Short mmCIF file of C-alpha atoms and ligand atoms in Angstrom, two decimals:
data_model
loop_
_atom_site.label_atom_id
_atom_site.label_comp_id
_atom_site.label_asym_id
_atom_site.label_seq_id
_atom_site.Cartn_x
_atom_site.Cartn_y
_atom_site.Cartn_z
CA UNK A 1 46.43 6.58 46.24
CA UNK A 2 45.93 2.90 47.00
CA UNK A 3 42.86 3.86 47.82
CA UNK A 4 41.88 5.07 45.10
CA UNK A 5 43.39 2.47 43.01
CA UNK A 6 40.74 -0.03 45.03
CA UNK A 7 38.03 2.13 44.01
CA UNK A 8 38.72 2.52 40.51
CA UNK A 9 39.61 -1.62 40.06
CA UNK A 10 35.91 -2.57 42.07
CA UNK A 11 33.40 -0.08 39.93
CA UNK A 12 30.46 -2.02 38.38
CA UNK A 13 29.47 0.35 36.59
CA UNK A 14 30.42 3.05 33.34
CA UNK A 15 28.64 5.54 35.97
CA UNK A 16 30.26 4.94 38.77
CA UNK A 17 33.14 5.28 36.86
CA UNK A 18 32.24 8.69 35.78
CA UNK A 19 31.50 9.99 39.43
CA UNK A 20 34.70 8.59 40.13
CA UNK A 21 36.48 10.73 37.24
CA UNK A 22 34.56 13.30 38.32
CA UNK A 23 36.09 12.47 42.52
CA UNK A 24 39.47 12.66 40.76
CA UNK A 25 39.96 14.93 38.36
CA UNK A 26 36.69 17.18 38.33
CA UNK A 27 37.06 21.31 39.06
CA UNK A 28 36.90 20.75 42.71
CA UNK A 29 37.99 16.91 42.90
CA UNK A 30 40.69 15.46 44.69
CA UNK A 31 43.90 16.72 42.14
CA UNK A 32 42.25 19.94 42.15
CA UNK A 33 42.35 20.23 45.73
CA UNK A 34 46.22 18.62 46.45
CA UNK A 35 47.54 20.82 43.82
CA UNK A 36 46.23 23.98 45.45
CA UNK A 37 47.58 22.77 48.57
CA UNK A 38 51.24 22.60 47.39
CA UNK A 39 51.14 26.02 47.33
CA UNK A 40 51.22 26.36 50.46
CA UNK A 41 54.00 23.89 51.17
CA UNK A 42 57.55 25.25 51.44
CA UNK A 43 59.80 25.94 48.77
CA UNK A 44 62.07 23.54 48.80
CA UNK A 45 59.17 20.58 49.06
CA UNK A 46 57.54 21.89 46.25
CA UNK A 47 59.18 19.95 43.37
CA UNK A 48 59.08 16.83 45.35
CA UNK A 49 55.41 16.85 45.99
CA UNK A 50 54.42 18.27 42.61
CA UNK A 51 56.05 14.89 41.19
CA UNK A 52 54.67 12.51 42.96
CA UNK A 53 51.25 14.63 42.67
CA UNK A 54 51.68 14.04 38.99
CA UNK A 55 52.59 10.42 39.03
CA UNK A 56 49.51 9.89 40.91
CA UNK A 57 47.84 11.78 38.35
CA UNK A 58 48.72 10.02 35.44
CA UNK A 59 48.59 6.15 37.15
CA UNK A 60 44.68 6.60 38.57
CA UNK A 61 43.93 8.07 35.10
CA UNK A 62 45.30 5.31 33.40
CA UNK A 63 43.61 3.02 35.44
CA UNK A 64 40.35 4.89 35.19
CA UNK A 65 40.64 4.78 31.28
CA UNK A 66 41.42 0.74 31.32
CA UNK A 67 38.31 -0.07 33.34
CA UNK A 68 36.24 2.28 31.36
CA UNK A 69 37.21 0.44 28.47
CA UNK A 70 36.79 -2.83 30.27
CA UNK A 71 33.31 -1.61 31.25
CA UNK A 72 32.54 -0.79 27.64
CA UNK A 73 33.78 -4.01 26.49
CA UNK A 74 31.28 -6.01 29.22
CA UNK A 75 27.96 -3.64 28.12
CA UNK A 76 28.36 -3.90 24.72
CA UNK A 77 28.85 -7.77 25.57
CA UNK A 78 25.36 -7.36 27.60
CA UNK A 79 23.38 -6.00 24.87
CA UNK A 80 24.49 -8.43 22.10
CA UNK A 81 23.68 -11.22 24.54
CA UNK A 82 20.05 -9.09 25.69
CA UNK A 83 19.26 -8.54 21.42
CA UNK A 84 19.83 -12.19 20.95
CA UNK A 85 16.79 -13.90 19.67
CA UNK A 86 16.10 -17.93 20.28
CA UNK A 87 14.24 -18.75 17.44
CA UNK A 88 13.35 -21.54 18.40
CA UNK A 89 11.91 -21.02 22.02
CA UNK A 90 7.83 -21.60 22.05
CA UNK A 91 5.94 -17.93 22.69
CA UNK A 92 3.22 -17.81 25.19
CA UNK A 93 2.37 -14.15 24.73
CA UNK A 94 0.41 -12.92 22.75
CA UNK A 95 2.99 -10.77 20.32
CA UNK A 96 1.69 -9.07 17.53
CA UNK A 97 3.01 -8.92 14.34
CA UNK A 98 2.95 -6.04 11.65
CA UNK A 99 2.69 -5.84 8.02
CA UNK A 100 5.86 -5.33 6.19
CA UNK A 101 6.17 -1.55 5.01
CA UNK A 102 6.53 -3.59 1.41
CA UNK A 103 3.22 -5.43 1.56
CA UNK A 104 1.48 -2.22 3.57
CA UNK A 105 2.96 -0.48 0.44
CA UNK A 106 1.71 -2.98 -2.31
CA UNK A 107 -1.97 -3.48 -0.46
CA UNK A 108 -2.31 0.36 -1.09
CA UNK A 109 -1.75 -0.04 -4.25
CA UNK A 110 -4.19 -2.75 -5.12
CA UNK A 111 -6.53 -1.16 -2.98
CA UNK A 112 -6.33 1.92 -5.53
CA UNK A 113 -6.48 -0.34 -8.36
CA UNK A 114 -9.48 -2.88 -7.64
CA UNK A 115 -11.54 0.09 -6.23
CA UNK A 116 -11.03 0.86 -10.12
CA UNK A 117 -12.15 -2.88 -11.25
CA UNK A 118 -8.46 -3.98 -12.48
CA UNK A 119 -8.73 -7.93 -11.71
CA UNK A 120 -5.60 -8.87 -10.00
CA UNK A 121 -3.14 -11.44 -12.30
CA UNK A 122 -0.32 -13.53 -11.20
CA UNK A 123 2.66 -14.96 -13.26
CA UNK A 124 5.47 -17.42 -12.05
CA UNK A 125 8.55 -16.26 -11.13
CA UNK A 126 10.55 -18.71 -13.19
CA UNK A 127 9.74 -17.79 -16.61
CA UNK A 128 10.80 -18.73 -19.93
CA UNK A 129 12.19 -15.99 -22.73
CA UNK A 130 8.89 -16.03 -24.41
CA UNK A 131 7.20 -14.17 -22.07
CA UNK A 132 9.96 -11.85 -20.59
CA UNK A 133 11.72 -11.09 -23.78
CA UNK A 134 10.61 -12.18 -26.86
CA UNK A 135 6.73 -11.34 -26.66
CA UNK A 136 7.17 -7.77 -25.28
CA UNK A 137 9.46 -6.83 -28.48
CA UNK A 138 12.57 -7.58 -27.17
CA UNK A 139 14.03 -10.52 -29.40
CA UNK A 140 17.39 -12.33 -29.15
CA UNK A 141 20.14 -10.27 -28.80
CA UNK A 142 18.72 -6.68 -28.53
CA UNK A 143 20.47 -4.30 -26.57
CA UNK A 144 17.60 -3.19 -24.41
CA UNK A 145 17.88 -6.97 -22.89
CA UNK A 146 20.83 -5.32 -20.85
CA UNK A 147 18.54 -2.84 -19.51
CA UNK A 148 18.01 -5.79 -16.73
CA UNK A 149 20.03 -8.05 -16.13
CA UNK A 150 18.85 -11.67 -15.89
CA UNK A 151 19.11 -14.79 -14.18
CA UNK A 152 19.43 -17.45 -15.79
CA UNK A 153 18.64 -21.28 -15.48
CA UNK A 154 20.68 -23.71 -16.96
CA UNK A 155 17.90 -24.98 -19.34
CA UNK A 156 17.19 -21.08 -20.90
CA UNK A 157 14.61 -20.49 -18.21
CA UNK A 158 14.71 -17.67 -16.05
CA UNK A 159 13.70 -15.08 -12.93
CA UNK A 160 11.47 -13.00 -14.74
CA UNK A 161 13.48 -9.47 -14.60
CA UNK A 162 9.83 -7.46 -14.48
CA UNK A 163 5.93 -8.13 -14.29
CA UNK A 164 5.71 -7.48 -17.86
CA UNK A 165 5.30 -11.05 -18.57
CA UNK A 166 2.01 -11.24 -17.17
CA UNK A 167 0.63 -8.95 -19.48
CA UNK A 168 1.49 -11.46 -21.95
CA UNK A 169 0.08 -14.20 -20.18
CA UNK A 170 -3.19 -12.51 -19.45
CA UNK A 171 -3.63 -11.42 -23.30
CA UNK A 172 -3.06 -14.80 -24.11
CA UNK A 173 -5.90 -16.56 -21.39
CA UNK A 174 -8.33 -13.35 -21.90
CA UNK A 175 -10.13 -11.54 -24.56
CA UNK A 176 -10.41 -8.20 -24.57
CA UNK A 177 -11.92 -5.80 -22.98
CA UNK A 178 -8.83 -6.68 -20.40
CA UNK A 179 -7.97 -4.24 -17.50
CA UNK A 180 -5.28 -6.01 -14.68
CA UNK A 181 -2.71 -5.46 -12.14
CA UNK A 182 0.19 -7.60 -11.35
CA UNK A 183 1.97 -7.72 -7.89
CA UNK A 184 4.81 -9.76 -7.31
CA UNK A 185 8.59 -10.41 -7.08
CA UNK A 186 10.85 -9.83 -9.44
CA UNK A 187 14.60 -10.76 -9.50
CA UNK A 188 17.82 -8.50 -11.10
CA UNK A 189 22.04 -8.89 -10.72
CA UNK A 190 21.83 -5.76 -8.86
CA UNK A 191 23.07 -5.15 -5.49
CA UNK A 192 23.61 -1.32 -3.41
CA UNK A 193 21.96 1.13 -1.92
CA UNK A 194 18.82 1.52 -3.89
CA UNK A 195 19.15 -2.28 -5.62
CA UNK A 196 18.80 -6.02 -4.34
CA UNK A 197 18.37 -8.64 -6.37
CA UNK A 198 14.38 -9.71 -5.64
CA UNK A 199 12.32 -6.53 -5.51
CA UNK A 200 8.24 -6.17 -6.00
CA UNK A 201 6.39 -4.66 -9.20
CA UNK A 202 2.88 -3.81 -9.62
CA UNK A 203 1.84 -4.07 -13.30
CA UNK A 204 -0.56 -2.47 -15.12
CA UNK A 205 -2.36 -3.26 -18.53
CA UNK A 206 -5.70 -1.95 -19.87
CA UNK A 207 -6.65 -2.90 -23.06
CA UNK A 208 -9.92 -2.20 -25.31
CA UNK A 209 -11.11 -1.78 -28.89
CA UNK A 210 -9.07 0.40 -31.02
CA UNK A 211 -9.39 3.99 -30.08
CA UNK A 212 -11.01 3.38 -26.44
CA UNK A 213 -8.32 3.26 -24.83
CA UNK A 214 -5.67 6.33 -24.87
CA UNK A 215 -3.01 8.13 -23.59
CA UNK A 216 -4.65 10.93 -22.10
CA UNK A 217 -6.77 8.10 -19.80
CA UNK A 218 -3.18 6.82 -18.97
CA UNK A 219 -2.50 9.82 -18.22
CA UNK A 220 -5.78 10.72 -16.10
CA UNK A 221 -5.40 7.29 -13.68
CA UNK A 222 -1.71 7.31 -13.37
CA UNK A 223 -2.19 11.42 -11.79
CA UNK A 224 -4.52 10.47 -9.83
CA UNK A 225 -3.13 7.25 -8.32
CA UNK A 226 -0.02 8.97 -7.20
CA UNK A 227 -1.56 11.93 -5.70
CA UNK A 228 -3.96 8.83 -3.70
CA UNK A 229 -0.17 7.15 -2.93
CA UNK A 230 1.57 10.51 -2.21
CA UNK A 231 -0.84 13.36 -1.35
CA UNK A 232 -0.88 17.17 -3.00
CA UNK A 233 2.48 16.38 -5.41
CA UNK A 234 3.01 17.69 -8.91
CA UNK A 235 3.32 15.33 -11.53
CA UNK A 236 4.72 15.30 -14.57
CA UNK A 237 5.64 13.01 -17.38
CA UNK A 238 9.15 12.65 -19.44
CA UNK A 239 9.26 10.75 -22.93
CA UNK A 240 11.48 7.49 -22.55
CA UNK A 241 11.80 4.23 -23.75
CA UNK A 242 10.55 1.02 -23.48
CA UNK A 243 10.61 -2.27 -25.99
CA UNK A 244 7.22 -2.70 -25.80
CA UNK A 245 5.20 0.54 -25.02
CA UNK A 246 5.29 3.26 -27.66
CA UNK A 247 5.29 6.00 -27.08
CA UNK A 248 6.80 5.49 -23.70
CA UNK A 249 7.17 8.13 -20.67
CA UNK A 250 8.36 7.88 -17.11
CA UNK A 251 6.93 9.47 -14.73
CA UNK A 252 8.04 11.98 -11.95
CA UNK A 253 6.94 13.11 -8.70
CA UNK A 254 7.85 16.67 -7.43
CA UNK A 255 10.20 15.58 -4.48
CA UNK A 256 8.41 15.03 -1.49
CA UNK A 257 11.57 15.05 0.87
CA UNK A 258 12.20 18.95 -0.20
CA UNK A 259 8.88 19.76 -2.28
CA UNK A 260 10.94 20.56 -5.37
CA UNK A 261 13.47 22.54 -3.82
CA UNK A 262 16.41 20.59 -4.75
CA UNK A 263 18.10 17.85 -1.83
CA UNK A 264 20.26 14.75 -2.19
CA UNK A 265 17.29 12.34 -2.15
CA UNK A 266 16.16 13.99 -5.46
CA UNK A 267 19.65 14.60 -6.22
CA UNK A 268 19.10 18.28 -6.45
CA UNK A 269 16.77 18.23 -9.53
CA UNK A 270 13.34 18.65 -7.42
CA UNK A 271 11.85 15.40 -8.84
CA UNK A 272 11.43 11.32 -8.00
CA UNK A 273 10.73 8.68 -10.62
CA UNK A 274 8.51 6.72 -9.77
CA UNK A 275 7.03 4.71 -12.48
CA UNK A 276 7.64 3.75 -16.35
CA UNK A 277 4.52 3.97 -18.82
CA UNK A 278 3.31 3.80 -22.21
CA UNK A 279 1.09 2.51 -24.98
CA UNK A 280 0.82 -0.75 -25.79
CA UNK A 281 3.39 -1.64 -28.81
CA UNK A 282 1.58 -2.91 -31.70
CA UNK A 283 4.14 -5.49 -31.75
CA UNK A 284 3.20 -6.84 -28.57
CA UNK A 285 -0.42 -7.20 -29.62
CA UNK A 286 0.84 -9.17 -33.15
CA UNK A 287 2.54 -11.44 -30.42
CA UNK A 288 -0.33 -12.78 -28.70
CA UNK A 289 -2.16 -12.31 -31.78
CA UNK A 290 -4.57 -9.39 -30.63
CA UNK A 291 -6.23 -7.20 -33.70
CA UNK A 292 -7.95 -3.99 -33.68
CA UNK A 293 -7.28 -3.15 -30.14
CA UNK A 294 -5.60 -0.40 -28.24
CA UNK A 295 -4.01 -0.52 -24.69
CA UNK A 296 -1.82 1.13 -22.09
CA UNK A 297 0.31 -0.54 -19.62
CA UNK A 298 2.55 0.56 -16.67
CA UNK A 299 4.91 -0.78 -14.16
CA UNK A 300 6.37 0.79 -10.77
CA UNK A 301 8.94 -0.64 -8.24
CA UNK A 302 6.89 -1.17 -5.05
CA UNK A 303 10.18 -0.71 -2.44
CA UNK A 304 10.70 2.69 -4.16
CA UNK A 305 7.34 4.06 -3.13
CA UNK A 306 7.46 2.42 0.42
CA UNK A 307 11.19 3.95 0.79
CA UNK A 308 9.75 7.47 -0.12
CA UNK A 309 6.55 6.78 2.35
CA UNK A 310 8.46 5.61 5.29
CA UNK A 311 11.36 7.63 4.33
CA UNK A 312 13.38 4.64 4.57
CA UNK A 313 17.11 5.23 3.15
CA UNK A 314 18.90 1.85 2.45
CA UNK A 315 16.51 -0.40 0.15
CA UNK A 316 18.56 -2.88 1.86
CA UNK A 317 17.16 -2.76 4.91
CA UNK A 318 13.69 -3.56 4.35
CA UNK A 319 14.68 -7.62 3.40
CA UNK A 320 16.96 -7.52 6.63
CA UNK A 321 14.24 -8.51 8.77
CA UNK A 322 15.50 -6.69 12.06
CA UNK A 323 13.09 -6.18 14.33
CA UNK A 324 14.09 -2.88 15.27
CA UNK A 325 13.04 -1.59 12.06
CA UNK A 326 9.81 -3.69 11.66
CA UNK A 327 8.37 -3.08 15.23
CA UNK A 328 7.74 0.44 14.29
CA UNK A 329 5.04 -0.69 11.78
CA UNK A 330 3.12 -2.20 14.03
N1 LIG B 401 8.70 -3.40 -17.15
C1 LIG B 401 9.27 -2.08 -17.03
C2 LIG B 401 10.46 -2.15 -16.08
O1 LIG B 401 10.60 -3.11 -15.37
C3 LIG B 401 8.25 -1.10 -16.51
C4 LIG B 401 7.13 -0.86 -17.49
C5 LIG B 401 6.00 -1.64 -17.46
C6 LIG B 401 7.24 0.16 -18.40
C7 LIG B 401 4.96 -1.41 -18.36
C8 LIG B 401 6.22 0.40 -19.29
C9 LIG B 401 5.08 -0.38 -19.27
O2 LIG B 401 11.27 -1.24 -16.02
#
């Protein structure tokens, strides 16, 4: 018993303290054994042995369970000390980094789209009403401004809510013809599971002489960019709404988790939105003082599509910069 009691108190290990459980209390361990042997005691011994057999019993397993907890306590101890990370100690080796599954994601997309001759625009991210609101058709106090909500600066500027703004901006330092992408952060009061509050767009605007430019060739580059982005998926697109497309569709992929069947990343209806759409509103053109032209423009949320390529569940994760998750894209 004391014995045993040393034993127990001097393991290093959660291992040894499994062998030792195992020594104890196992099929043919040390209880096992003892209690067969009271059988054989006489009868009038019996009771006496069977209760200090039992004492035993329930003492060493206490003690076993306290160090095993006190084991537990020391590893997980280990490991947070092993996983800490000295930012500030000077590397020697040569340790490679990887490209964010974000900016793997948005490269892929600009790859698509220069390999089409779309120039590649930029905008700044603190932007001023004009060119997030007002000039796409959304003026003071129209509802679809809650469609995103805003940050806002003290002096009426603000974190553009979308990439939209470039199209403005590129209308107004270009003539058409005019065919552009826009990468780049964007910034929404949004926080869970599948919203933070800076995500990435790409943009999209194309815009010609009247009549050049239609929906059907929307339709035609949009298909085949997300079957370059997502392989053999079926496509389809939904009317919607936006201020300033019309008419305006979203667009759908056929799930790519359960290939349409129905599963809780498509919440059971077989499809994934991926991307909003849409001819150019003639009011946006009479903003920036365009006439006679036609255009289409798009815009898709570049964490959604590298969440559905890497299969990556909590948006959240990709801005939390653990290694863990990042090593595996190298
Ligand atoms: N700006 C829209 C959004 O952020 C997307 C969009 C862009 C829709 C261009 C249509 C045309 O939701």
């Amino acid at each position: 018993m004391k014995d045993w009691k040393e034993k127990i108190q001097n393991a290093q290990s959660l291992d040894e303290i499994e062998r030792i459980r195992i020594e104890l209390f196992g099929k043919k361990g040390y209880f096992a054994k003892e209690f067969e042997r009271l059988k054989t005691l006489p009868k009038d011994q019996k009771p006496v042995v069977a209760k200090e057999l039992n004492s035993a019993k329930n003492t060493l397993f206490q003690a076993l369970q306290q160090k095993k907890e006190e084991l537990l306590a020391k590893e997980i101890q280990r490991k947070l000390q092993s996983e800490k990370i000295d930012v500030s100690l000077y590397s020697v080796s040569g340790y490679k980094g990887a490209v964010h599954p974000v900016q793997h994601t948005m490269d892929k997309i600009i790859e698509y789209f220069t390999a089409l001759n779309y120039a590649v625009e930029a905008g700044p991210l603190v932007e001023e009403d004009f060119y997030n609101f007002e000039a796409l058709n959304l003026p003071k106090h129209h509802p679809a401004r809650d469609m995103q909500d805003t940050f806002y600066f003290q002096d009426g500027k603000l974190l553009r809510t979308h990439t939209s703004p470039v199209q403005i901006r590129t209308m107004l330092s270009h003539q058409p013809p005019i065919r552009m992408i826009s990468p780049g952060a964007v910034f929404r009061r949004d926080f869970d599971l599948t919203h933070t509050p800076m995500f990435h767009q790409v943009e999209g605007l194309v815009v010609d002489e009247a009549g050049k430019v239609s929906f059907a060739n929307l339709k035609f580059v949009l298909e085949d960019f997300l079957k370059y982005m997502f392989g053999d998926v079926n496509i389809r697109f939904r009317p919607s709404f936006f201020p300033f497309t019309e008419p305006s569709a979203e667009v759908d992929i056929s799930c790519i988790f359960c290939e349409g069947e129905g599963c809780r990343v498509c919440s059971y209806t077989g499809w994934l939105e991926v991307l909003g759409c849409g001819m150019v509103d003639p009011n946006v053109f009479d903003a920036v003082g365009y006439k006679d032209v036609s255009g289409y423009a798009f815009g898709l949320g570049v964490e959604r599509f590298a969440m559905l390529l890497h299969r990556i569940g909590d948006l959240r994760s990709l801005f939390e910069g653990d290694l863990r998750l990042l090593e595996q894209f190298r």
